[in-house]
């Protein structure tokens, strides 16, 4: 996948199914998608056609959306990052399925990277992910099942944070 853009706030986007290989024409750039975005896009109708990973990564997806306004997430930030970082998360970071609007954690002014859900095979045995879920449970005063925990980490990988997505 060397031709696939990297998303620092969702490094596992391809593994999480946010894209599929496709030769469909991108509605924003007019080229073959190669990697077609399959995640959510919150925009005013009409919905855009296929959007390629390149246009998600560089923000050109706006060319295919009425008035250029859209978001790839239904979120709020626990601490508001800079406008540039907020826009990178909201419009240039592939979205993923959630049941409800959720809180995207920010530490020291920088959004954290989404790693997946606590029940995901690569996170289920991860000590830092388990500790993040335990910290969330303590904060909430209730047991939190891994299926409801969204796991994020700081970009340097030092700290993990869990947020809630109840169905």
Coordinates of C-alpha atoms in Angstrom, one line a residue:
X1 CA 0.0 0.0 0.0
X2 CA 2.9 2.3 -0.6
X3 CA 0.7 4.5 -2.9
X4 CA -1.9 4.9 -0.1
X5 CA -1.8 8.1 2.0
X6 CA -1.1 7.8 5.7
X7 CA -3.5 9.3 8.2
X8 CA -1.7 10.2 11.5
X9 CA -4.9 10.5 13.5
X10 CA -6.2 7.2 12.2
X11 CA -3.2 5.1 11.3
X12 CA -5.2 1.9 10.9
X13 CA -7.7 3.4 8.5
X14 CA -7.1 0.8 5.7
X15 CA -7.2 -2.2 8.2
X16 CA -10.4 -0.8 9.7
X17 CA -12.1 -0.9 6.3
X18 CA -12.3 2.8 5.7
X19 CA -11.2 2.2 2.1
X20 CA -11.6 -0.4 -0.6
X21 CA -9.7 -0.8 -3.7
X22 CA -11.6 0.6 -6.7
X23 CA -11.0 2.0 -10.1
X24 CA -14.1 4.2 -9.8
X25 CA -13.6 7.8 -10.7
X26 CA -13.1 10.2 -7.8
X27 CA -15.8 12.9 -7.7
X28 CA -13.3 15.4 -6.4
X29 CA -10.1 14.9 -8.6
X30 CA -11.5 13.0 -11.5
X31 CA -8.8 10.3 -11.3
X32 CA -9.3 6.6 -10.6
X33 CA -9.7 6.2 -6.8
X34 CA -7.3 3.3 -6.3
X35 CA -8.4 3.5 -2.6
X36 CA -12.1 4.6 -2.4
X37 CA -13.3 6.0 0.9
X38 CA -16.1 3.9 2.4
X39 CA -16.6 5.6 5.7
X40 CA -19.2 8.2 6.8
X41 CA -19.4 11.7 5.3
X42 CA -21.7 14.2 7.0
X43 CA -22.6 16.8 4.3
X44 CA -25.6 18.5 2.8
X45 CA -27.2 16.7 -0.1
X46 CA -26.5 15.7 -2.7
X47 CA -24.0 13.2 -1.4
X48 CA -20.8 13.1 -3.4
X49 CA -19.9 10.1 -5.5
X50 CA -16.8 8.1 -4.9
X51 CA -13.9 9.9 -3.0
X52 CA -10.4 8.7 -3.2
X53 CA -7.9 8.4 -0.3
X54 CA -5.7 11.1 -1.8
X55 CA -8.6 13.6 -1.7
X56 CA -9.5 12.7 1.8
X57 CA -5.8 13.1 2.8
X58 CA -5.3 16.5 1.2
X59 CA -8.7 18.0 1.8
X60 CA -9.7 18.1 -1.9
X61 CA -12.8 16.0 -1.0
X62 CA -14.4 19.5 -0.4
X63 CA -14.6 19.9 -4.2
X64 CA -17.2 17.2 -4.4
X65 CA -19.4 18.5 -1.6
X66 CA -22.0 21.2 -1.8
X67 CA -20.6 24.4 -0.4
X68 CA -17.4 22.5 0.5
X69 CA -18.7 21.9 4.0
X70 CA -18.5 18.4 5.5
X71 CA -17.1 16.2 8.3
X72 CA -16.0 12.6 8.3
X73 CA -17.0 12.3 12.0
X74 CA -19.8 13.1 14.4
X75 CA -17.6 14.3 17.2
X76 CA -16.7 17.0 19.7
X77 CA -13.3 17.5 21.2
X78 CA -12.7 17.2 24.9
X79 CA -10.3 20.3 24.5
X80 CA -10.5 22.3 21.4
X81 CA -7.4 22.0 19.3
X82 CA -6.2 24.6 16.9
X83 CA -8.4 25.3 13.9
X84 CA -5.9 23.5 11.6
X85 CA -5.7 20.4 13.7
X86 CA -9.5 20.3 14.2
X87 CA -10.0 20.5 10.4
X88 CA -7.4 17.7 9.9
X89 CA -9.4 15.4 12.2
X90 CA -12.8 16.4 10.9
X91 CA -12.1 16.6 7.2
X92 CA -8.9 14.7 6.5
X93 CA -9.0 11.8 8.9
X94 CA -11.1 8.8 7.7
X95 CA -14.2 8.3 9.7
X96 CA -15.4 5.0 11.3
X97 CA -18.8 3.7 12.4
X98 CA -20.0 4.8 15.8
X99 CA -23.4 4.6 17.3
X100 CA -23.4 8.1 18.7
X101 CA -21.5 11.3 18.5
X102 CA -18.3 10.8 20.5
X103 CA -15.6 12.8 22.2
X104 CA -12.2 12.9 20.4
X105 CA -9.5 13.3 23.1
X106 CA -6.9 16.1 22.8
X107 CA -3.7 16.3 24.9
X108 CA -1.4 19.3 25.0
X109 CA -3.3 20.8 22.1
X110 CA -2.9 17.8 19.8
X111 CA -5.7 15.3 19.0
X112 CA -4.9 11.7 19.7
X113 CA -4.7 8.9 17.1
X114 CA -7.7 6.6 16.9
X115 CA -6.5 2.9 17.3
X116 CA -9.8 1.1 17.3
X117 CA -12.3 -0.4 19.7
X118 CA -11.3 -2.2 22.9
X119 CA -12.7 -5.5 21.6
X120 CA -10.5 -5.4 18.5
X121 CA -8.1 -8.3 18.4
X122 CA -5.0 -6.1 18.3
X123 CA -6.2 -4.1 21.3
X124 CA -7.9 -6.8 23.5
X125 CA -4.6 -7.9 24.9
X126 CA -2.8 -4.6 25.0
X127 CA -2.0 -3.5 28.5
X128 CA -2.2 0.2 27.7
X129 CA -5.6 -0.2 26.1
X130 CA -6.9 -2.2 29.1
X131 CA -5.5 0.5 31.5
X132 CA -7.3 3.2 29.4
X133 CA -10.6 1.3 29.6
X134 CA -10.1 0.9 33.4
X135 CA -9.4 4.6 33.8
X136 CA -12.6 5.4 31.8
X137 CA -14.6 3.0 34.0
X138 CA -13.2 4.6 37.2
X139 CA -14.1 8.1 35.8
X140 CA -17.6 7.0 34.9
X141 CA -18.1 5.0 38.1
X142 CA -19.3 2.0 36.1
X143 CA -17.9 -1.1 34.4
X144 CA -17.1 -0.5 30.7
X145 CA -17.2 -3.4 28.3
X146 CA -14.4 -3.2 25.7
X147 CA -17.0 -3.2 22.9
X148 CA -18.0 0.3 24.0
X149 CA -14.5 1.7 24.4
X150 CA -12.8 3.6 21.7
X151 CA -9.0 3.6 22.1
X152 CA -6.8 6.6 21.2
X153 CA -3.1 7.2 21.8
X154 CA -0.9 10.2 21.8
X155 CA 1.1 10.6 18.6
X156 CA 4.3 9.6 20.4
X157 CA 2.5 6.4 21.6
X158 CA 3.2 7.1 25.3
X159 CA -0.3 7.5 26.6
X160 CA -3.6 5.8 25.8
X161 CA -7.1 7.2 26.4
X162 CA -10.5 5.5 26.1
X163 CA -13.7 7.3 25.2
X164 CA -17.2 5.9 25.2
X165 CA -19.5 4.8 22.3
X166 CA -22.6 3.3 23.8
X167 CA -25.2 1.8 21.4

